[in-house]
Coordinates of C-alpha atoms in Angstrom, one line a residue:
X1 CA 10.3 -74.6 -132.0
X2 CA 13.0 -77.1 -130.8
X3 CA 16.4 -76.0 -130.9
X4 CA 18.9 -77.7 -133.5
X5 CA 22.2 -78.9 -132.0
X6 CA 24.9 -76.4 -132.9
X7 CA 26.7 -76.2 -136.1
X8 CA 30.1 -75.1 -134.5
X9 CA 29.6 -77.5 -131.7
X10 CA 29.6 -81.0 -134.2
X11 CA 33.0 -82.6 -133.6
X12 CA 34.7 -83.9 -136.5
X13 CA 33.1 -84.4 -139.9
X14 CA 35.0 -81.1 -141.4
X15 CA 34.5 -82.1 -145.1
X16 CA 30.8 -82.3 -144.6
X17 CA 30.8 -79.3 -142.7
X18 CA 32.9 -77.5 -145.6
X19 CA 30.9 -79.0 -148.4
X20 CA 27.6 -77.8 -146.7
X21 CA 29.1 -73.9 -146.3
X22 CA 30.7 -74.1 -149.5
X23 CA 26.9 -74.7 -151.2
X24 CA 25.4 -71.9 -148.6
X25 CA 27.8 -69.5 -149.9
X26 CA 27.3 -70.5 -153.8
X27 CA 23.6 -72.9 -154.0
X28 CA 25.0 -73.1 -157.8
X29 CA 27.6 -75.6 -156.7
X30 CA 24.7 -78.0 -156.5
X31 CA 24.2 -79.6 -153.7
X32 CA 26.1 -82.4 -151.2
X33 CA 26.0 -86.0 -150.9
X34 CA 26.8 -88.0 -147.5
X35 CA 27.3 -91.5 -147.8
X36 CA 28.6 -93.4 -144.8
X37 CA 28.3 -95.3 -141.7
X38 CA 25.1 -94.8 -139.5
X39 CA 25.3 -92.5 -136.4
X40 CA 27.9 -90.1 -137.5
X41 CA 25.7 -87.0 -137.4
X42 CA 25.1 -86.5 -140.7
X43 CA 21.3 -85.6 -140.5
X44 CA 22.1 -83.7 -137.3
X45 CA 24.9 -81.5 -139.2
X46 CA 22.6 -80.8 -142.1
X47 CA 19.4 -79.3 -140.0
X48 CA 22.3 -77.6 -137.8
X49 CA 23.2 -75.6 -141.2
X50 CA 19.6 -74.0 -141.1
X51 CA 20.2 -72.2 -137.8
X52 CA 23.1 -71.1 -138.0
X53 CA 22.5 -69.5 -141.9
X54 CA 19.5 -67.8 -139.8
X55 CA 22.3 -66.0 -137.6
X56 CA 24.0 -64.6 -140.6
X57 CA 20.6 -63.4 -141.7
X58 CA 20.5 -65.5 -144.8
X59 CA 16.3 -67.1 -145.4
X60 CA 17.4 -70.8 -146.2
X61 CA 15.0 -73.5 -145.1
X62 CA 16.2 -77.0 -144.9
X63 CA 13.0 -79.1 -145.7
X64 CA 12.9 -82.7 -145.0
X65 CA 11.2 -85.2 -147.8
X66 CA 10.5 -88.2 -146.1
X67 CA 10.9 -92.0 -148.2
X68 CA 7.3 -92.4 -148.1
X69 CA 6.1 -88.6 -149.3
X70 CA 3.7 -88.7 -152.4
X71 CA 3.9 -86.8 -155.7
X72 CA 1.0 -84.4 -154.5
X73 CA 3.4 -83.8 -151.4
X74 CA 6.6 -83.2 -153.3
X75 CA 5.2 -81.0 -156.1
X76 CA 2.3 -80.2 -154.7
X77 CA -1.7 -80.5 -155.6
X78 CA -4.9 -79.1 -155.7
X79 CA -6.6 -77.3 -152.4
X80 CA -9.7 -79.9 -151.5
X81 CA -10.5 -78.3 -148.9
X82 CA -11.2 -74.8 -150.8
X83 CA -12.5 -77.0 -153.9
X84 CA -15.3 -78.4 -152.0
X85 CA -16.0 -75.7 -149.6
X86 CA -15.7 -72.4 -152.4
X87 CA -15.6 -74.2 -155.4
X88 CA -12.2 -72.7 -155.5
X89 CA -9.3 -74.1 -157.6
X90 CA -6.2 -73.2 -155.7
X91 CA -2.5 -74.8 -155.7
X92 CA -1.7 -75.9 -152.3
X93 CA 2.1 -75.9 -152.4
X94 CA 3.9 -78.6 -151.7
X95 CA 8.1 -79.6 -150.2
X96 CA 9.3 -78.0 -153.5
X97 CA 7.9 -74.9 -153.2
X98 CA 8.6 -74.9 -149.5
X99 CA 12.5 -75.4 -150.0
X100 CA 12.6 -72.7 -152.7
X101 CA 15.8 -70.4 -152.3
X102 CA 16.6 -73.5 -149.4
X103 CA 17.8 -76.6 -148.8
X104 CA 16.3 -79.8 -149.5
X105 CA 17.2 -82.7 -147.5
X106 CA 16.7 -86.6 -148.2
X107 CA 18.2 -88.7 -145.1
X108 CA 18.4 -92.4 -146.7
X109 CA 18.6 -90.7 -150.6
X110 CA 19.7 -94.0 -151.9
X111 CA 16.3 -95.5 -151.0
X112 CA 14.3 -93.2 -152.4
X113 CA 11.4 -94.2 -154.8
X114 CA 12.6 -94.3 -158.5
X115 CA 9.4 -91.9 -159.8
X116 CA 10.2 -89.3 -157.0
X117 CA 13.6 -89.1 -158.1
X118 CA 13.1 -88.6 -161.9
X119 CA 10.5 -85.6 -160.7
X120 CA 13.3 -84.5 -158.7
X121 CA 15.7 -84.8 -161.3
X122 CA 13.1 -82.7 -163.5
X123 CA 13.0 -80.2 -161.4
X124 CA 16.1 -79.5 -160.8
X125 CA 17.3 -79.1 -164.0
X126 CA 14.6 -76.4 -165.2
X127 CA 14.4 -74.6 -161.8
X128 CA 10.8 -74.8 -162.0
X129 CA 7.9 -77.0 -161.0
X130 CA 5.0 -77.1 -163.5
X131 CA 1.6 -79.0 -161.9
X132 CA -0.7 -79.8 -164.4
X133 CA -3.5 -82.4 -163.6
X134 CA -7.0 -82.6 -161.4
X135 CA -8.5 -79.0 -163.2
X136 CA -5.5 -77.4 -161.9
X137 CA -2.1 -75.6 -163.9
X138 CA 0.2 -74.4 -161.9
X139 CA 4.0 -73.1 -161.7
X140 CA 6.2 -71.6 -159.5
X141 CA 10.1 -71.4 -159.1
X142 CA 12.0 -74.2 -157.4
X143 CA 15.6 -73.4 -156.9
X144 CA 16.7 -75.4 -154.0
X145 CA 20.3 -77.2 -153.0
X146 CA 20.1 -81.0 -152.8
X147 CA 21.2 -82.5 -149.6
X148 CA 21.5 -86.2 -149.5
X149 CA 22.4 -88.5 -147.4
X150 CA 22.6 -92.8 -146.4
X151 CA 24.5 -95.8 -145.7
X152 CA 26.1 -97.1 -149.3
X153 CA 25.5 -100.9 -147.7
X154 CA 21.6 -100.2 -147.9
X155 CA 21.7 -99.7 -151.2
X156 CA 23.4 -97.5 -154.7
X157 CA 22.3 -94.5 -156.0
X158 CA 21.2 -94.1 -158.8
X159 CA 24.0 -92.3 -161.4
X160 CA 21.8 -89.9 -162.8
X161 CA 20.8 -88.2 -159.3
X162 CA 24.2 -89.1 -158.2
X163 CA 25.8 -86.5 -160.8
X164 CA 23.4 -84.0 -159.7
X165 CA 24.9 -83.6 -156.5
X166 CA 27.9 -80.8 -156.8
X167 CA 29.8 -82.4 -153.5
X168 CA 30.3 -85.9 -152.7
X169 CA 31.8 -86.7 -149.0
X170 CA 31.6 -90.3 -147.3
X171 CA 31.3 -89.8 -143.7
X172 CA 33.1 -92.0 -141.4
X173 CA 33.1 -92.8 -137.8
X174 CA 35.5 -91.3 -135.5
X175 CA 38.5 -93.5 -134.5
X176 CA 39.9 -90.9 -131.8
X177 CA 38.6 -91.7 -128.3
X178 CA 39.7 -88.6 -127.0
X179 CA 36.9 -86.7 -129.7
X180 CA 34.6 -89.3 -129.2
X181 CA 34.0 -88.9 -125.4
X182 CA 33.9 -85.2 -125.8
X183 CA 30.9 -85.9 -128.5
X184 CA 29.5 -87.6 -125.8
X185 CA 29.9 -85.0 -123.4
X186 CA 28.3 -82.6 -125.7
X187 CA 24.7 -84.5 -126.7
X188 CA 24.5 -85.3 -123.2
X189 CA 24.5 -81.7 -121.9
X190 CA 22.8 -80.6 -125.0
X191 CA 19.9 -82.8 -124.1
X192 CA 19.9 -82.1 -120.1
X193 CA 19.9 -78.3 -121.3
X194 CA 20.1 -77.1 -124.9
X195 CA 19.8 -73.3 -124.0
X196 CA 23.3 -73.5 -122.1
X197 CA 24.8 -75.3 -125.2
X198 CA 23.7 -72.7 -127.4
X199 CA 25.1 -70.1 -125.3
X200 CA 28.2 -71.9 -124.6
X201 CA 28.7 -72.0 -128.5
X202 CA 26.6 -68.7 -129.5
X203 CA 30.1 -66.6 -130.4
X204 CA 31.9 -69.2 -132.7
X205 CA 27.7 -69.2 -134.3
X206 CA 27.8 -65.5 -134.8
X207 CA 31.6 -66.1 -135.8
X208 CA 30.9 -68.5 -138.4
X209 CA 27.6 -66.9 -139.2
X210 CA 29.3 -63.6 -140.1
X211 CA 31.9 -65.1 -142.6
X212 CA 29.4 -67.1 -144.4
X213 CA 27.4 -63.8 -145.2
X214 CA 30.7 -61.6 -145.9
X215 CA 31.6 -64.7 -148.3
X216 CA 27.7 -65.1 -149.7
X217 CA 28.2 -61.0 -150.7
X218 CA 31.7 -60.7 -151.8
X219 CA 31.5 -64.3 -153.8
X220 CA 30.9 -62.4 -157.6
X221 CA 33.9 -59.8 -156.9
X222 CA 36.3 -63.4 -156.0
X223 CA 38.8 -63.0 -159.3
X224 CA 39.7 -66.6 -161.0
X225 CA 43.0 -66.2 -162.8
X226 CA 43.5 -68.3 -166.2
X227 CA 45.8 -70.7 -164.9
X228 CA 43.5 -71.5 -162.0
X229 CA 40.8 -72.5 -164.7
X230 CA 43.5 -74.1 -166.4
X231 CA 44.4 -76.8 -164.0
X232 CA 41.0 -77.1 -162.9
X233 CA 40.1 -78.2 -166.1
X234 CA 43.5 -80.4 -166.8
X235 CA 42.8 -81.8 -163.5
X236 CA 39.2 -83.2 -164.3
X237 CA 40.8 -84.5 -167.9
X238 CA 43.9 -86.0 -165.8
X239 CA 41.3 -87.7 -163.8
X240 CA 38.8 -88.8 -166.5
X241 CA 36.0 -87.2 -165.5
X242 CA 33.0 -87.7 -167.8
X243 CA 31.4 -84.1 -169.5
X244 CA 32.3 -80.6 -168.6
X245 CA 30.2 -80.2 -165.2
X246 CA 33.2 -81.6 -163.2
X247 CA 35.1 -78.6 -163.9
X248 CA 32.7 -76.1 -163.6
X249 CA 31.7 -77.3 -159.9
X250 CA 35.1 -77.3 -159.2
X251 CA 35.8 -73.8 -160.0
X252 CA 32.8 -72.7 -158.7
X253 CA 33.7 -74.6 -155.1
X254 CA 37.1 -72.9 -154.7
X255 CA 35.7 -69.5 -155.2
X256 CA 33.6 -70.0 -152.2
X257 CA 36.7 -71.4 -150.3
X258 CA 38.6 -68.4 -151.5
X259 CA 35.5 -66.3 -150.2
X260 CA 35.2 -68.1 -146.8
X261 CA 38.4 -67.6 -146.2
X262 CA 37.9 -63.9 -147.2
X263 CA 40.1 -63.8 -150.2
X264 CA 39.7 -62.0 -153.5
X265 CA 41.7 -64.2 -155.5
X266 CA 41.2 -68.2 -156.4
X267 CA 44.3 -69.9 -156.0
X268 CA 45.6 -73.5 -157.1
X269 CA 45.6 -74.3 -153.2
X270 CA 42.0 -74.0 -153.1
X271 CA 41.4 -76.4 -156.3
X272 CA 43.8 -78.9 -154.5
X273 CA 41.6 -78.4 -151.2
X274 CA 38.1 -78.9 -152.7
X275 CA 39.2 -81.7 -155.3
X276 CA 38.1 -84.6 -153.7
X277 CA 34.3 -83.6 -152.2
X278 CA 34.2 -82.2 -156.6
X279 CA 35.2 -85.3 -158.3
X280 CA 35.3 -88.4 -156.1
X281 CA 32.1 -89.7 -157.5
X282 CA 32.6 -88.0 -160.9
X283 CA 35.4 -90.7 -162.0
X284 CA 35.5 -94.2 -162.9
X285 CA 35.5 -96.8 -160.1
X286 CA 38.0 -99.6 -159.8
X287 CA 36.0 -102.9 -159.0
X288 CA 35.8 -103.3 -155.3
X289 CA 37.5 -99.6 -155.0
X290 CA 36.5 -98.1 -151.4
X291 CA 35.7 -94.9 -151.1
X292 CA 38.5 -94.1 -149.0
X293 CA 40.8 -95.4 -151.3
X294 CA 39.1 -93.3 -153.9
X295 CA 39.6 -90.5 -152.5
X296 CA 43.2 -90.9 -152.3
X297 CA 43.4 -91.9 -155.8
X298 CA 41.5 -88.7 -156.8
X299 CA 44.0 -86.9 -154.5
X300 CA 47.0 -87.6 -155.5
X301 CA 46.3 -87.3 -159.3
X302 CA 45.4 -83.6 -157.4
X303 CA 48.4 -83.3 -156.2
X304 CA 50.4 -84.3 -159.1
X305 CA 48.6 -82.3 -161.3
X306 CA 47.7 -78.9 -159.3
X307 CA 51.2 -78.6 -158.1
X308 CA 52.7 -78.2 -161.9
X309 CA 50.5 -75.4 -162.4
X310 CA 51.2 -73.7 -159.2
X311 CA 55.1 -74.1 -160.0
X312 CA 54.7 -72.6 -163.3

């Protein structure tokens, strides 16, 4: 099997990087979307989560759905081939059922068929996929994290798969030349000899590795004091956030920084830090607002709000 590109050794991107290991240590965040500019590893950072989750010992495919898959592919269909040879009517699984306690990963999510993505939408919200058609009547669990990712210029997503991912990042290109010669450096050597990269970077692995899986086991015993909840919820109304999801993700994402970081207590520092990925695309736009500048905004309401309840 060809060897990914190590997690540890992808320069810059830290939010992405965070959002992903925040969703491997909880999957009931719900997922992470990547919007941004083209080249910025975004697809090589995703598939570099699978290997190194497989260090910590933690069985968590990423699966690819390609823009072209079908319905039969993505739910799966009947077995021709033991219809027509045994008369046999068998389910022959499909990406759903392949991603299953895993990770399911769309490059190019805003371009994705409008069908597939209300059967995605479907599925995700009953955590099981039912296959009923050609003889055959199937089901079988399908819990899986959503991993998106695409270029916002190529087209929107839609809102209704857009609130299903828990983490919203926009990825942008590195400005630093310093980092972005050393990136070079790295894919070069990778590619001349990936086993000597992998080496080079196998202890920070095992490093990360480790403190993903002491986090993944310790998550349930992280304690969330009251007046954590309580600005995480004043924060979401401060912001406008539409429904109750917002805050729910957002207390669920600081527990698993607090775990990360080997904690047993949810502090207002770790609402503050996860605030943007939680609730940048979960407020109301301002026309021609960037997504920079939405971040900021959502921010700095953060800030303003987060840091009464940590002075009280």
């Amino acid at each position: 099997m060809r060897a990914h590109f190590p997690f540890t050794a992808i320069l810059g991107q830290t939010d992405l990087k965070n959002c992903l290991l925040w969703t491997a240590i909880d999957p009931a965040i719900g997922g992470v979307l990547a919007m941004g500019d083209r080249g910025t590893a975004k697809s090589t950072t995703v598939r570099a989560l699978a290997d190194m989750l497989h260090a910590a010992g933690i069985s968590a495919p990423v699966v690819d759905l390609p823009l072209g898959a079908s319905e039969d592919r993505l739910l799966g269909s009947l077995d021709v081939d033991a219809a027509l040879a045994r008369g046999e009517v068998r389910f022959r699984p499909g990406l759903l059922q392949e991603a299953h306690r895993g990770f399911l990963y769309i490059d190019e999510v805003n371009l994705l068929d409008d069908y597939l993505v209300d059967l995605l939408l479907d599925v995700a919200a009953s955590g099981v996929n039912r296959v009923e058609r050609d003889g055959l009547s199937h089901q079988h669990e399908a819990q899986f994290v959503l991993i998106g990712s695409g270029n916002p210029e190529e087209g929107e997503l839609r809102p209704q798969l857009e609130d299903r991912f828990g983490l919203s990042t926009h990825v942008t290109t590195i400005r630093d030349v310093g980092v972005r010669t050393e990136i070079v450096r790295r894919r070069l050597a990778f590619d001349a000899d990936p086993d000597s990269v992998l080496h080079a970077f196998h202890d920070q692995q095992q490093d990360l590795a480790g403190r993903v899986s002491r986090a993944r086991n310790s998550l349930d015993d992280v304690t969330i004091p009251h007046r954590v909840s309580e600005a995480a919820v004043q924060l979401c109304v401060e912001c406008g956030a539409v429904g109750h999801r917002g805050e729910i993700v957002l207390v669920r994402t600081a527990r698993a920084a607090a775990a990360l970081q080997g904690r047993a207590e949810v502090t207002t520092r770790d609402i503050l830090a996860v605030a943007v990925p939680v609730l940048r695309h979960r407020v109301a736009r301002e026309p021609f607002e960037n997504p920079t500048t939405a971040s900021a905004r959502v921010h700095n309401i953060a800030v303003r709000t987060v840091g009464l309840h940590s002075a009280a």
